[in-house]
mmCIF file of C-alpha atoms and ligand atoms in Angstrom:
data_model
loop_
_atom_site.group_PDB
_atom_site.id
_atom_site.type_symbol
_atom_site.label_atom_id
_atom_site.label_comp_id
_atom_site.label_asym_id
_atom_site.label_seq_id
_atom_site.Cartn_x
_atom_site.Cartn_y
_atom_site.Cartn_z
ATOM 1 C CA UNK A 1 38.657 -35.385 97.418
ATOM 2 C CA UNK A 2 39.384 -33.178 100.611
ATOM 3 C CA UNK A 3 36.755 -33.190 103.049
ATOM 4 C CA UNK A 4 34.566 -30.187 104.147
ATOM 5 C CA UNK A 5 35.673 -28.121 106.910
ATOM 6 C CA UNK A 6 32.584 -27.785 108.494
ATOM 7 C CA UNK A 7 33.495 -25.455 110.724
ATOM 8 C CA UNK A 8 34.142 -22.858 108.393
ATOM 9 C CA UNK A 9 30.616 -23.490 106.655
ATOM 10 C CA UNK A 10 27.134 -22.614 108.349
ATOM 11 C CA UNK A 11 26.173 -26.400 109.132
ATOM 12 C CA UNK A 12 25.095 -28.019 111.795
ATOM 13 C CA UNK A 13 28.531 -30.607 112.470
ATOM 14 C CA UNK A 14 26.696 -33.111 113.946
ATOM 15 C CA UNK A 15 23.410 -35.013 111.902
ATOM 16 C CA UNK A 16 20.673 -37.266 113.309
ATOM 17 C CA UNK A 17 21.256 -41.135 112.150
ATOM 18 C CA UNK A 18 18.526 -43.241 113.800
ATOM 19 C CA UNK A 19 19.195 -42.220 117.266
ATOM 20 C CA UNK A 20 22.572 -41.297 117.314
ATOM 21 C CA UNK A 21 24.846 -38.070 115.990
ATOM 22 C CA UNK A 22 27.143 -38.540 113.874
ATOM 23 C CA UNK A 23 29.670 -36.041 111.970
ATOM 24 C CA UNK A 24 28.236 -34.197 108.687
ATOM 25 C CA UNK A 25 31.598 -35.863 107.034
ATOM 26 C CA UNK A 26 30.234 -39.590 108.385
ATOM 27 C CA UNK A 27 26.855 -39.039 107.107
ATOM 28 C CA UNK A 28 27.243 -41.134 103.835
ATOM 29 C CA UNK A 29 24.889 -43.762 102.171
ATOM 30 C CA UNK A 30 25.736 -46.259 99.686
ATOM 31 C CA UNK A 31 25.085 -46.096 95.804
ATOM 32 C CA UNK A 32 22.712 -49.088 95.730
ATOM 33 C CA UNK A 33 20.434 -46.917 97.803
ATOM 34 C CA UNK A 34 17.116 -47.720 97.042
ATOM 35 C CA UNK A 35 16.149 -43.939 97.366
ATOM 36 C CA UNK A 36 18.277 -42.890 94.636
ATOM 37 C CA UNK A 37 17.276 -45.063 91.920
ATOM 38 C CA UNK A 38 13.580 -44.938 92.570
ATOM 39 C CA UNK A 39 13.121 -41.464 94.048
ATOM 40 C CA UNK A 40 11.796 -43.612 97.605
ATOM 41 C CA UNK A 41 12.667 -40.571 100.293
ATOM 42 C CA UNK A 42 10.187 -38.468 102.381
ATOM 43 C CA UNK A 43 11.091 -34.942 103.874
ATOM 44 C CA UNK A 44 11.130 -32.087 105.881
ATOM 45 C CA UNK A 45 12.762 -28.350 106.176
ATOM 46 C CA UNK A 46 11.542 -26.757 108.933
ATOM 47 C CA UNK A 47 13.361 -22.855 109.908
ATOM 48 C CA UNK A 48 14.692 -22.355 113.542
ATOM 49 C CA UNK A 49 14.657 -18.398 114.076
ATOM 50 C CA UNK A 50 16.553 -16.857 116.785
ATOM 51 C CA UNK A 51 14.102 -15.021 119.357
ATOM 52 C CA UNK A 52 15.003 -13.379 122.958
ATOM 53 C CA UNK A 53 14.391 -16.785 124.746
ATOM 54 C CA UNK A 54 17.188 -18.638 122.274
ATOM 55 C CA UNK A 55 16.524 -19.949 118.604
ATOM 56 C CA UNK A 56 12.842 -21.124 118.384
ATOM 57 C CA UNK A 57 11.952 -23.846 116.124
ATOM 58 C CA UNK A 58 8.777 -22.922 113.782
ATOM 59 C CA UNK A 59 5.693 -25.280 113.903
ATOM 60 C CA UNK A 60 8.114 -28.681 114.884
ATOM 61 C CA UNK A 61 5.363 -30.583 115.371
ATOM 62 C CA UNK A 62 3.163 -29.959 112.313
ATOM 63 C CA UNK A 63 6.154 -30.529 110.181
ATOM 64 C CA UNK A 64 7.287 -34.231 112.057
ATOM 65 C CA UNK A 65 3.583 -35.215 111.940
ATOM 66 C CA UNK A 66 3.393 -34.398 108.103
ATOM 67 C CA UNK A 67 6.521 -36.243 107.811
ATOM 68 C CA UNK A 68 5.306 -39.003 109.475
ATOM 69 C CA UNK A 69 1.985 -39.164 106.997
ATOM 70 C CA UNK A 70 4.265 -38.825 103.730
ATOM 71 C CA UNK A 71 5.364 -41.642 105.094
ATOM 72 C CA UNK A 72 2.090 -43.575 106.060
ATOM 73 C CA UNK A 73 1.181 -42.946 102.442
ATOM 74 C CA UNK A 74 4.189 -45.066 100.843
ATOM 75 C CA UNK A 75 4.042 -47.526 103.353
ATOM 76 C CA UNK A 76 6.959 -47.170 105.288
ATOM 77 C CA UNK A 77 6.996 -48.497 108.610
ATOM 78 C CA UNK A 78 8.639 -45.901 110.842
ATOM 79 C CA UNK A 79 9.922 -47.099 114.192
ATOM 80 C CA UNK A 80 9.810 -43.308 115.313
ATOM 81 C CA UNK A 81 6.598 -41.208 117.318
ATOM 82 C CA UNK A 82 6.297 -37.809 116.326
ATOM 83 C CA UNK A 83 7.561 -36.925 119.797
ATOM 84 C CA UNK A 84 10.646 -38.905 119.012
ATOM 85 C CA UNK A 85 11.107 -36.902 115.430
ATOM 86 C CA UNK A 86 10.901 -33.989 117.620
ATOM 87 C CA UNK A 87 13.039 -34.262 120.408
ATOM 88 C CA UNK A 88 16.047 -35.306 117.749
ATOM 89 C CA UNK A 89 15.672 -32.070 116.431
ATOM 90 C CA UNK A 90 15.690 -30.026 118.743
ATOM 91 C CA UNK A 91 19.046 -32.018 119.527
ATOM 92 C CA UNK A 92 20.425 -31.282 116.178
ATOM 93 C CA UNK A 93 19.716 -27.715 116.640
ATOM 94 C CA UNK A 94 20.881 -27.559 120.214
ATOM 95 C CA UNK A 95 24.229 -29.324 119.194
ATOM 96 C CA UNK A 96 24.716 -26.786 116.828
ATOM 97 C CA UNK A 97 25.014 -23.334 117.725
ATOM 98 C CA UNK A 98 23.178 -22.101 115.439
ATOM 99 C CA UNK A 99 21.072 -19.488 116.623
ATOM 100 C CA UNK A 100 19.165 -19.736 113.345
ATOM 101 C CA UNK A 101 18.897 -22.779 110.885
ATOM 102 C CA UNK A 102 16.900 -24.538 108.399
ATOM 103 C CA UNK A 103 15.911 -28.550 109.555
ATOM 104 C CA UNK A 104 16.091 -31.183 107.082
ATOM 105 C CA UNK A 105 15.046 -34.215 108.783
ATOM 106 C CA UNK A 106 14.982 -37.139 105.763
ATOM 107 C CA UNK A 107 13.171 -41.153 105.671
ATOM 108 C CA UNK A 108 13.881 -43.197 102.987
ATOM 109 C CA UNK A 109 14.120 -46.529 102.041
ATOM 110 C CA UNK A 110 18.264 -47.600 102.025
ATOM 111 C CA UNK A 111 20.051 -50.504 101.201
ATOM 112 C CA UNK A 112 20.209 -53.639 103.573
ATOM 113 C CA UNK A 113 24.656 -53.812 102.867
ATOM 114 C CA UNK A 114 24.700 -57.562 104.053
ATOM 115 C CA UNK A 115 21.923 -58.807 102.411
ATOM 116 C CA UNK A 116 21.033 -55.807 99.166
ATOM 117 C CA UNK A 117 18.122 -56.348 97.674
ATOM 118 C CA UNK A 118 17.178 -54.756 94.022
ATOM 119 C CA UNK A 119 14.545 -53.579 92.223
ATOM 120 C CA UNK A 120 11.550 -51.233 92.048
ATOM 121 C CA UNK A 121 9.929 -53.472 94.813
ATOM 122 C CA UNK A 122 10.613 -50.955 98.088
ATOM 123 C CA UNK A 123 9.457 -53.243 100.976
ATOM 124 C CA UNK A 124 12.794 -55.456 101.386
ATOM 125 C CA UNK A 125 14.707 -51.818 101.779
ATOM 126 C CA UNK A 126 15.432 -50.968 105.642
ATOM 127 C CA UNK A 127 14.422 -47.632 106.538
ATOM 128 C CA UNK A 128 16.829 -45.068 107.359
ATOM 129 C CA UNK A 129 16.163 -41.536 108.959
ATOM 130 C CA UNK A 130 18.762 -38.341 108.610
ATOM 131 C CA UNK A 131 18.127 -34.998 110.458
ATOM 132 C CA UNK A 132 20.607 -32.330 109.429
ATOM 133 C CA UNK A 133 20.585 -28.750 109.669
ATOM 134 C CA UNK A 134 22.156 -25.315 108.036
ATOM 135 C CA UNK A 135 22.201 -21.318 107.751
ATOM 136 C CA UNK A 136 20.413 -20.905 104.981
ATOM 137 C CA UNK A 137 19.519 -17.377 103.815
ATOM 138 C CA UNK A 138 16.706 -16.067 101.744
ATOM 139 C CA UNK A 139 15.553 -18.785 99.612
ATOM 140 C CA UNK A 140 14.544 -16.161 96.531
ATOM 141 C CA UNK A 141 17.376 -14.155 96.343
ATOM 142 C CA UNK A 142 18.033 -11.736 99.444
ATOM 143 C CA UNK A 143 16.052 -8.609 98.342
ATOM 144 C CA UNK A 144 13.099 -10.685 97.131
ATOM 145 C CA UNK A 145 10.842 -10.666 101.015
ATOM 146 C CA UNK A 146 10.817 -6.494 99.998
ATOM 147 C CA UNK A 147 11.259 -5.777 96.444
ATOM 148 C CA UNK A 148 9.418 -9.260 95.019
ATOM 149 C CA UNK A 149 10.280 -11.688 92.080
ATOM 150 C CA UNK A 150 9.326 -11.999 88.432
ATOM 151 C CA UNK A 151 7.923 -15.426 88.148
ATOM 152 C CA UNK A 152 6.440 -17.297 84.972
ATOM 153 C CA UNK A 153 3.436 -20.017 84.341
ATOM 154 C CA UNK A 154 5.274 -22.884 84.012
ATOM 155 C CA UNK A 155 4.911 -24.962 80.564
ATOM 156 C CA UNK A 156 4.926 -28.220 82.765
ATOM 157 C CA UNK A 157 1.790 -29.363 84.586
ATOM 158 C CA UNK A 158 2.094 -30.025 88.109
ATOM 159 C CA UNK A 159 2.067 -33.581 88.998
ATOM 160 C CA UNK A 160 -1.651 -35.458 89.697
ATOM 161 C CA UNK A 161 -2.945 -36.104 92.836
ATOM 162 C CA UNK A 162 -3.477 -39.668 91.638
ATOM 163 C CA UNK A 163 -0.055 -40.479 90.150
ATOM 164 C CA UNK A 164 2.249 -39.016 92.813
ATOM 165 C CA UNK A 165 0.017 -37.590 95.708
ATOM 166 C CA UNK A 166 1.178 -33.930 95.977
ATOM 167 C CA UNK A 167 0.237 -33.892 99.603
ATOM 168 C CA UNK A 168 3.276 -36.111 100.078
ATOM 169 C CA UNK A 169 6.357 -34.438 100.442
ATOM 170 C CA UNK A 170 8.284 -36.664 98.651
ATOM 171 C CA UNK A 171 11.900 -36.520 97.001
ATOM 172 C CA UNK A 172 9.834 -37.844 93.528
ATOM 173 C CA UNK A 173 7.330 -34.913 93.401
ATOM 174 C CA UNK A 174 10.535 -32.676 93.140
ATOM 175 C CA UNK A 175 11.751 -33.862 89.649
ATOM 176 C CA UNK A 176 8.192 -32.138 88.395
ATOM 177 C CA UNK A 177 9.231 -29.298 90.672
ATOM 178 C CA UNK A 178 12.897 -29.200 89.272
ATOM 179 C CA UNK A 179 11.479 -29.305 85.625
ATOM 180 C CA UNK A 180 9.657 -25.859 86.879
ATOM 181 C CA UNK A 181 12.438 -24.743 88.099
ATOM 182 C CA UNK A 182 14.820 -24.787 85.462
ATOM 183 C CA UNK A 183 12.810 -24.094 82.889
ATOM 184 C CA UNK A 184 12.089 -20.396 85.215
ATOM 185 C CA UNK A 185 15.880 -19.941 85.605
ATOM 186 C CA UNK A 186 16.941 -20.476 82.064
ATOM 187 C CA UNK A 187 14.324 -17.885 80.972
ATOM 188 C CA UNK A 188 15.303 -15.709 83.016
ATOM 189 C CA UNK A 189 12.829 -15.697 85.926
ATOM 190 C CA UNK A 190 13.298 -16.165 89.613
ATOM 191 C CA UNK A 191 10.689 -19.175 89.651
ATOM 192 C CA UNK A 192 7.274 -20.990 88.229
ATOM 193 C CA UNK A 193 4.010 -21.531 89.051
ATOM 194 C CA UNK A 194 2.644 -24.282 87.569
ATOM 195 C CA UNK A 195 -0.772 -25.136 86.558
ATOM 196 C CA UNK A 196 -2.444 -28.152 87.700
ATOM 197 C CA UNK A 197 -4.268 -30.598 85.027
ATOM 198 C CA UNK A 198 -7.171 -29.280 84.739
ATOM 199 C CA UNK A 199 -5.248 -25.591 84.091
ATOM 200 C CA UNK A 200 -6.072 -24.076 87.367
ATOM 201 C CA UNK A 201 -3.787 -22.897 89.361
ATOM 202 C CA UNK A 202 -1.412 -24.905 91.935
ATOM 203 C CA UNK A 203 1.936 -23.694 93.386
ATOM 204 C CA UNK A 204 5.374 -22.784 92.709
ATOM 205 C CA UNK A 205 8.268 -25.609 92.285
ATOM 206 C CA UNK A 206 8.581 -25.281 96.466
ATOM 207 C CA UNK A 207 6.221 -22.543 97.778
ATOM 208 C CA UNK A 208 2.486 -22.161 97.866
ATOM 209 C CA UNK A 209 0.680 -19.556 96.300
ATOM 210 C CA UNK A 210 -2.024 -16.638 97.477
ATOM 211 C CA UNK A 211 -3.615 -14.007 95.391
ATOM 212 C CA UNK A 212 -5.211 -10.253 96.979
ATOM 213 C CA UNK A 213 -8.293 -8.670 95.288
ATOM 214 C CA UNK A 214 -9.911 -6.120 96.355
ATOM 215 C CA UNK A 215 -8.915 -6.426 100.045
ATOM 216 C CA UNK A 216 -9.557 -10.034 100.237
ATOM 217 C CA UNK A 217 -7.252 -12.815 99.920
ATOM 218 C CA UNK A 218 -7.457 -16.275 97.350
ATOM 219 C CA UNK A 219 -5.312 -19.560 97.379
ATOM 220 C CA UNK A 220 -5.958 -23.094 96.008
ATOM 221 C CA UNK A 221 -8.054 -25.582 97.479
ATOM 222 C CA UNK A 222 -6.207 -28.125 99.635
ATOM 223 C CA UNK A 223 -8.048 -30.370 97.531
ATOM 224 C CA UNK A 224 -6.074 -29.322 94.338
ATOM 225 C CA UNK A 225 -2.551 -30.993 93.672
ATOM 226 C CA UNK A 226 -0.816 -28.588 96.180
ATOM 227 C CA UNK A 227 1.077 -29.848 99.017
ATOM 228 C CA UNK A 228 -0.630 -28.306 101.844
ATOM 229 C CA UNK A 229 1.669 -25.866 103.345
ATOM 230 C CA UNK A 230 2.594 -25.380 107.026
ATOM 231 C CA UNK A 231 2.830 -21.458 106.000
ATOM 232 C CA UNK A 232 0.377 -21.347 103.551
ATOM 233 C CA UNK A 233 -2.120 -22.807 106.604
ATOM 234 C CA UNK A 234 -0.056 -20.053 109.274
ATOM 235 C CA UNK A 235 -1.039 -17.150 106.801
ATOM 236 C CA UNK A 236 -4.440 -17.957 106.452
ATOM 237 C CA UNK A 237 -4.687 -18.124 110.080
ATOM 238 C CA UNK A 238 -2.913 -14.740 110.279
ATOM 239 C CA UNK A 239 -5.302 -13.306 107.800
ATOM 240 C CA UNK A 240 -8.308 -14.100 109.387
ATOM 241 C CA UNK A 241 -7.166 -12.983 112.654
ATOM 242 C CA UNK A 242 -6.611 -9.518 110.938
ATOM 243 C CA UNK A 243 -10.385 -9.691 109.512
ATOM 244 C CA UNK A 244 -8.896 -10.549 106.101
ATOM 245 C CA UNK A 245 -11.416 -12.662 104.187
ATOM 246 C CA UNK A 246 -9.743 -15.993 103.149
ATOM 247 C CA UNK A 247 -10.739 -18.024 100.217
ATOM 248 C CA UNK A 248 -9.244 -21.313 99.203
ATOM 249 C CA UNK A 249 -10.659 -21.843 95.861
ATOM 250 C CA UNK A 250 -9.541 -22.533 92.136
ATOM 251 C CA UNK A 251 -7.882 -19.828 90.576
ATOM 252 C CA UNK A 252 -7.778 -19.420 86.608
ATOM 253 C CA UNK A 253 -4.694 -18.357 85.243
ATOM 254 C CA UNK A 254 -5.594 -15.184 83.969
ATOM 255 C CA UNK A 255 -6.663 -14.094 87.435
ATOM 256 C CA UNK A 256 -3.280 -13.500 88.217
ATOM 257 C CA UNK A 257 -2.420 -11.108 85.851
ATOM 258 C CA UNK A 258 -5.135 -8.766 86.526
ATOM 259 C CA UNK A 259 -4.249 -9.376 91.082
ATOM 260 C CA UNK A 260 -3.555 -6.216 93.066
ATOM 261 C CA UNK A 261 -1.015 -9.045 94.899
ATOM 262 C CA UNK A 262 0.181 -12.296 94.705
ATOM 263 C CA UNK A 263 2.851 -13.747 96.891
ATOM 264 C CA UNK A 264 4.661 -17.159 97.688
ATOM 265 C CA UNK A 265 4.647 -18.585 100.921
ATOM 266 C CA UNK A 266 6.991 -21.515 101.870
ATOM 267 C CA UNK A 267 9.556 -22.437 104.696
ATOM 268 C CA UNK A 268 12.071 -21.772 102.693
ATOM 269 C CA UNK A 269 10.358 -18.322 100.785
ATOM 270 C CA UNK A 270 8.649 -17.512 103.659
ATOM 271 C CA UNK A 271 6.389 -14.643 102.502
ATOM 272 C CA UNK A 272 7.831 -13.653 98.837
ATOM 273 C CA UNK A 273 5.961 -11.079 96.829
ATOM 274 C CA UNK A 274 5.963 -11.330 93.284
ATOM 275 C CA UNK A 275 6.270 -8.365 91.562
ATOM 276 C CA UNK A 276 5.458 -9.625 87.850
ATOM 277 C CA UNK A 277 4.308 -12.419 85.938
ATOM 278 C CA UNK A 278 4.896 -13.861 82.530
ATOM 279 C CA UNK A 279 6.015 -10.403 82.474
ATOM 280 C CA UNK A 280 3.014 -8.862 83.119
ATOM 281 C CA UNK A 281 3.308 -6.127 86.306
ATOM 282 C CA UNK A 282 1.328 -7.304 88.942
ATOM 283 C CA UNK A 283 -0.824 -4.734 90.999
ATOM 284 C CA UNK A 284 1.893 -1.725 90.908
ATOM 285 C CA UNK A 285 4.783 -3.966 90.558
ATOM 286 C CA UNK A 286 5.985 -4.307 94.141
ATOM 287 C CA UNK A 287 5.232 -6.098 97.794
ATOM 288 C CA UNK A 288 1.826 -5.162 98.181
ATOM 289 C CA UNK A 289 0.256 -3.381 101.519
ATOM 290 C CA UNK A 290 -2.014 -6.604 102.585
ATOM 291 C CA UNK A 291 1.828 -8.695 101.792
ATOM 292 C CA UNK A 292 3.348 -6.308 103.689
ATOM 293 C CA UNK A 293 0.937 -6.467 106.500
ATOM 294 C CA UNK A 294 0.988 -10.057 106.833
ATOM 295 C CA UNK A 295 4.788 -10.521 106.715
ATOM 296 C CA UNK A 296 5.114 -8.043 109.652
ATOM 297 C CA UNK A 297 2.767 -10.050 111.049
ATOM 298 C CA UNK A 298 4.412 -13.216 110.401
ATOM 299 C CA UNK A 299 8.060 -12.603 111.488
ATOM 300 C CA UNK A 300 6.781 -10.952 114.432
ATOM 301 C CA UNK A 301 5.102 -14.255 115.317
ATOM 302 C CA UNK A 302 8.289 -16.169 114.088
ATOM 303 C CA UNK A 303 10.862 -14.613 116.506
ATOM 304 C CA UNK A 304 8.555 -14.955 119.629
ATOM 305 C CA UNK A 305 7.539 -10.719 119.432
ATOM 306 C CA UNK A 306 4.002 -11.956 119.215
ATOM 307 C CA UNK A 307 1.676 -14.675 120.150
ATOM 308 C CA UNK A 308 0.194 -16.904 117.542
ATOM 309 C CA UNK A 309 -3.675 -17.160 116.395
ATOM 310 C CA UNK A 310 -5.360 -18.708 119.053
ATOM 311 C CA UNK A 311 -2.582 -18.602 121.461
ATOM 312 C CA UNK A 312 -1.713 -21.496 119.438
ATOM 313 C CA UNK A 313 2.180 -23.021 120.525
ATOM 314 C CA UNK A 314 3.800 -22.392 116.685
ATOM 315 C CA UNK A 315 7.495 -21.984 118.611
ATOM 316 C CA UNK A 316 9.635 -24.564 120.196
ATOM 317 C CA UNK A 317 12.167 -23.121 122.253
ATOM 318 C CA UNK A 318 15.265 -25.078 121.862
ATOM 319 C CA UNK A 319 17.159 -23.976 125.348
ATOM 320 C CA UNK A 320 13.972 -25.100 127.273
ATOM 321 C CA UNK A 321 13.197 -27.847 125.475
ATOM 322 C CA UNK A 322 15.083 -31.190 127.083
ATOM 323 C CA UNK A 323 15.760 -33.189 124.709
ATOM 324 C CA UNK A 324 18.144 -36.726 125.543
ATOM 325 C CA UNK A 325 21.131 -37.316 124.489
ATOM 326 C CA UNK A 326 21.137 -40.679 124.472
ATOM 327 C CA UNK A 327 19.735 -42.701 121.583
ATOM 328 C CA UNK A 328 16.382 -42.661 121.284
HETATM 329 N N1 PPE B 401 4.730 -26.469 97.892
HETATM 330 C C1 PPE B 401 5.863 -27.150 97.618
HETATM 331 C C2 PPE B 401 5.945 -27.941 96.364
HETATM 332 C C3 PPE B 401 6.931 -27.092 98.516
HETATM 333 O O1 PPE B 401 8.047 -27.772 98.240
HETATM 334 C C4 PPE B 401 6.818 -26.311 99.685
HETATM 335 C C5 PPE B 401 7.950 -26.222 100.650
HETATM 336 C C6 PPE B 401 5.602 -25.629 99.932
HETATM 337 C C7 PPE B 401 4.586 -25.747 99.011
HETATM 338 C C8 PPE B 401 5.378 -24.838 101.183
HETATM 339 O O2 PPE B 401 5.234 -25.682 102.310
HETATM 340 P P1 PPE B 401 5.632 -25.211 103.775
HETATM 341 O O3 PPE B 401 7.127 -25.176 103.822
HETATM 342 O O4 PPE B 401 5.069 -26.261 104.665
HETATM 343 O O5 PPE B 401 5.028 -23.886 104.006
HETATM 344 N N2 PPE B 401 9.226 -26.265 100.057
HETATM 345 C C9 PPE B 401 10.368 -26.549 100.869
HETATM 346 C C10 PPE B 401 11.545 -26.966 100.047
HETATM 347 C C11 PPE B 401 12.458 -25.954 99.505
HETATM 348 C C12 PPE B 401 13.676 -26.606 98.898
HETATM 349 O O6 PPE B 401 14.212 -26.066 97.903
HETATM 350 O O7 PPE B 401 14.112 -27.663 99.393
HETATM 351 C C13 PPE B 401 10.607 -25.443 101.867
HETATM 352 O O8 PPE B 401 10.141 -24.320 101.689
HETATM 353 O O9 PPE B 401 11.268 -25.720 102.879
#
């Protein structure tokens, strides 16, 4: 099989292997993988926007710590500090030349090639830690941050907090979120929202999920079986430093319908308005004023036009950032 040219593609050629970069062509793992048979594999995806000072990488250090406690919760021992996580990214991203990119940095438990070990039982399974990095466009479809997507409820129930803790980003919560997924695109919608056991509701297969009523703005408790949301927590912020009433609380299904808004937020989505559900129109059946408001907002923020909430540091500027070259 011929190899990618990864010049020609919008990659990042070089990816993070436990201190060192290596070539996207060189980073390869072995079939025995623990990770692949038992879904063992935290992540990240962070965005990298380009800004006047050089790309500027979004909330780094929220993302690496969450990382770093999806970890902690399946007892991985990770020989790596958050400031570690960090600086190899902003190496990745430096290395590349991207001026804009998505960050996938990736822990999981591998195989040991001159001793394997099988079996469900993880802890014999060295770790192993990938950071790569790509263009990657609009995650909904490009007109969907203006015109909005038709979404459905979900017929599967998003996964328990006590069977596969959702505030884990792991690789294993995904084959719930894939089940969402599909089932949306074969129907004919852009995405699902699933409801969470007890039928409230809880998120999309990979974005969070707000609701506007009269002027003020809902989204789930972090206590519901959501994974709590780097933009989902940056909106809220936003919100409240606009004098927008913010309140995280269960939301029935039929709420929805009857929304003047409801919108995604995600890395990946970033602020997506959804325009109808189940087929029902929501609010007049496009991006809504108070979504409108806080995406300006947001992307301001994003490409360093305007300082966070709180003067709080939400960019990492790659070009002033010195990150070493040699291995960590
Ligand atoms: N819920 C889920 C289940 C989820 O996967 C994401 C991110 C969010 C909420 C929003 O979290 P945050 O990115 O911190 O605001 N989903 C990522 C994966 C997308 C993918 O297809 O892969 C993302 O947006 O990067």
């Amino acid at each position: 099989m011929a190899k990618n040219d990864v010049s020609t593609l919008r990659i990042a050629p070089k990816i993070w292997r436990d201190g060192e970069l290596i070539d996207w062509n060189d980073a390869r793992i072995h079939v025995m993988t623990h990770a692949l048979h038992y879904g063992s594999s935290v992540f990240e995806g962070i965005r990298c926007y380009p800004t006047k000072r050089g790309p500027a990488i979004f909330r780094l250090r929220e993302h690496i710590q969450r990382l770093l406690n999806s970890a902690k919760i399946y007892r991985m021992e990770v020989n790596y500090t958050c400031e570690d996580l960090c600086q190899a990214s902003v190496q990745v991203v430096k290395e590349s030349g991207l001026e804009q990119c998505y960050i996938r940095p990736i822990m999981f438990r591998g195989l040991d090639e001159e001793k394997p070990t099988f079996g469900v039982n993880p802890f014999p399974n060295p770790i192993q830690c990938f950071i790569a990095a790509w263009d990657w466009g609009k995650y909904l479809g490009d007109e969907a941050v203006e015109n909005g997507v038709d979404v459905c409820i979900s017929s599967w129930t998003r996964i328990t907090s006590n069977s596969l803790p959702a505030m884990a980003k792991a690789a294993a919560n995904y084959m719930n979120s894939q089940l969402i997924k599909m089932e949306a695109i074969v129907n004919g919608f852009a995405e699902g929202i699933a409801l969470d056991e007890r039928g409230y509701v809880s998120e999309g297969s990979g974005e969070n999920l707000f609701v506007v009523k009269d002027g003020e703005i809902y989204t789930p408790p972090l206590g519901s079986s959501i994974l709590p949301g780097i933009t989902r927590d940056s909106v809220i912020k936003i919100a409240k430093e606009l004098g927008i009433t913010v309140h995280e609380t269960s939301i029935q299904r039929a709420a929805l319908y009857v929304a003047d808004e409801v919108f995604f937020t995600g890395t990946a989505a970033e602020i997506t308005p959804i325009r109808s559900i189940d087929r029902i129109k929501i609010g007049l059946g496009k991006r809504g004023e108070i979504t409108k408001k806080l995406q300006e907002v947001f992307f301001e923020i994003v490409h360093g036009k305007r300082p966070a909430p709180n003067n709080e540091k939400w960019l990492t500027y790659v070009n002033e950032t010195h990150a070493q070259t040699a291995n960590l």
